[in-house]
mmCIF file of C-alpha atoms in Angstrom:
data_model
loop_
_atom_site.group_PDB
_atom_site.id
_atom_site.type_symbol
_atom_site.label_atom_id
_atom_site.label_comp_id
_atom_site.label_asym_id
_atom_site.label_seq_id
_atom_site.Cartn_x
_atom_site.Cartn_y
_atom_site.Cartn_z
ATOM 1 C CA MET E 4 21.832 15.768 63.384
ATOM 2 C CA LYS E 5 22.931 12.484 64.926
ATOM 3 C CA LYS E 6 23.389 10.832 61.520
ATOM 4 C CA ALA E 7 25.421 13.791 60.219
ATOM 5 C CA ALA E 8 27.501 13.855 63.403
ATOM 6 C CA ALA E 9 28.209 10.135 63.100
ATOM 7 C CA GLY E 10 29.441 10.671 59.542
ATOM 8 C CA LEU E 11 31.689 13.506 60.680
ATOM 9 C CA GLU E 12 33.035 11.421 63.552
ATOM 10 C CA LYS E 13 34.026 8.646 61.188
ATOM 11 C CA THR E 14 35.328 10.865 58.390
ATOM 12 C CA PHE E 15 37.304 13.357 60.487
ATOM 13 C CA ASP E 16 38.057 11.286 63.581
ATOM 14 C CA VAL E 17 36.211 13.564 65.997
ATOM 15 C CA THR E 18 33.671 12.794 68.710
ATOM 16 C CA ALA E 19 30.059 13.889 68.933
ATOM 17 C CA GLU E 20 31.016 15.850 72.041
ATOM 18 C CA GLN E 21 33.689 17.787 70.122
ATOM 19 C CA ILE E 22 31.196 18.581 67.371
ATOM 20 C CA ALA E 23 28.609 19.778 69.921
ATOM 21 C CA GLU E 24 31.231 21.927 71.672
ATOM 22 C CA TRP E 25 32.339 23.502 68.386
ATOM 23 C CA ASP E 26 28.709 24.146 67.441
ATOM 24 C CA GLU E 27 28.056 25.914 70.754
ATOM 25 C CA MET E 28 31.195 28.032 70.319
ATOM 26 C CA VAL E 29 30.166 29.169 66.839
ATOM 27 C CA VAL E 30 26.606 29.936 67.948
ATOM 28 C CA ARG E 31 28.065 32.152 70.721
ATOM 29 C CA GLY E 32 30.273 33.865 68.136
ATOM 30 C CA ASP E 33 33.399 32.497 69.778
ATOM 31 C CA ILE E 34 35.388 31.440 66.738
ATOM 32 C CA PRO E 35 38.979 30.413 67.496
ATOM 33 C CA GLY E 36 41.918 31.519 65.432
ATOM 34 C CA VAL E 37 43.263 34.763 64.103
ATOM 35 C CA PRO E 38 41.352 36.750 61.470
ATOM 36 C CA VAL E 39 43.179 36.573 58.153
ATOM 37 C CA GLY E 40 41.666 39.589 56.450
ATOM 38 C CA GLU E 41 38.551 41.180 55.086
ATOM 39 C CA VAL E 42 35.796 38.898 53.792
ATOM 40 C CA VAL E 43 35.116 39.802 50.165
ATOM 41 C CA VAL E 44 31.805 38.633 48.755
ATOM 42 C CA GLY E 45 31.462 37.789 45.076
ATOM 43 C CA ARG E 46 33.419 36.235 42.294
ATOM 44 C CA PRO E 47 37.083 37.251 42.092
ATOM 45 C CA LEU E 48 38.279 39.381 39.208
ATOM 46 C CA LYS E 49 39.063 37.456 36.047
ATOM 47 C CA PHE E 50 42.386 38.488 34.609
ATOM 48 C CA GLY E 51 42.340 41.709 36.621
ATOM 49 C CA GLU E 52 39.255 43.058 34.887
ATOM 50 C CA HIS E 53 36.045 44.186 36.560
ATOM 51 C CA LEU E 54 32.976 42.146 35.693
ATOM 52 C CA LYS E 55 29.420 43.265 34.982
ATOM 53 C CA LEU E 56 26.345 41.118 35.402
ATOM 54 C CA VAL E 57 24.634 39.965 32.233
ATOM 55 C CA GLY E 58 21.260 38.301 32.642
ATOM 56 C CA PHE E 59 18.113 37.376 30.791
ATOM 57 C CA LYS E 60 14.916 35.476 31.435
ATOM 58 C CA GLU E 61 14.181 32.140 29.823
ATOM 59 C CA THR E 62 11.566 29.409 30.138
ATOM 60 C CA GLU E 63 12.044 26.692 32.733
ATOM 61 C CA LEU E 64 12.200 24.056 29.993
ATOM 62 C CA LYS E 65 14.986 25.833 28.151
ATOM 63 C CA ILE E 66 16.916 26.377 31.392
ATOM 64 C CA GLU E 67 16.627 22.652 32.153
ATOM 65 C CA GLN E 68 17.937 21.911 28.643
ATOM 66 C CA MET E 69 20.834 24.346 29.112
ATOM 67 C CA ASP E 70 21.700 22.718 32.430
ATOM 68 C CA GLU E 71 21.582 19.225 30.900
ATOM 69 C CA ARG E 72 23.865 20.311 28.055
ATOM 70 C CA ALA E 73 26.242 22.092 30.421
ATOM 71 C CA ASN E 74 26.389 19.010 32.649
ATOM 72 C CA SER E 75 27.082 16.774 29.656
ATOM 73 C CA LEU E 76 30.092 18.985 28.885
ATOM 74 C CA GLY E 77 31.224 19.009 32.520
ATOM 75 C CA MET E 78 30.309 22.666 32.954
ATOM 76 C CA ARG E 79 28.085 24.805 35.134
ATOM 77 C CA ARG E 80 25.364 26.815 33.425
ATOM 78 C CA SER E 81 27.265 30.110 33.693
ATOM 79 C CA ASP E 82 30.453 28.594 32.274
ATOM 80 C CA TYR E 83 28.471 27.009 29.445
ATOM 81 C CA LEU E 84 26.867 30.334 28.529
ATOM 82 C CA ARG E 85 30.242 32.124 28.645
ATOM 83 C CA TRP E 86 31.685 29.389 26.416
ATOM 84 C CA LEU E 87 28.864 29.838 23.884
ATOM 85 C CA VAL E 88 29.336 33.618 23.785
ATOM 86 C CA ASP E 89 33.116 33.262 23.420
ATOM 87 C CA ARG E 90 32.684 30.814 20.534
ATOM 88 C CA ASP E 91 30.185 33.061 18.749
ATOM 89 C CA LEU E 92 32.315 36.192 19.171
ATOM 90 C CA ALA E 93 35.371 34.324 17.902
ATOM 91 C CA ALA E 94 33.396 33.032 14.885
ATOM 92 C CA ALA E 95 32.268 36.585 14.142
ATOM 93 C CA GLY E 96 35.873 37.751 14.336
ATOM 94 C CA VAL E 97 35.277 40.260 17.108
ATOM 95 C CA ALA E 98 37.007 38.477 19.975
#
């Protein structure tokens, strides 16, 4: 904790005492500020459309390969898989 606090002190110009005080406040549930609205969990709608989960199981090796390929393209795994599906549907003329 001390190492992390020291990094925060330097990065955000706060003291260890301020960090400890804020930590105690949050643990007590005393969070300053005004609530800004309901907390909504999950990914936001894309283009105003509702989303459904699509999933499948794959071997660990293939998942590692997918992740490596996605990373090489600057993507996350989910974005990479969406990109592949979009390309295939476009090639098939259905999207």
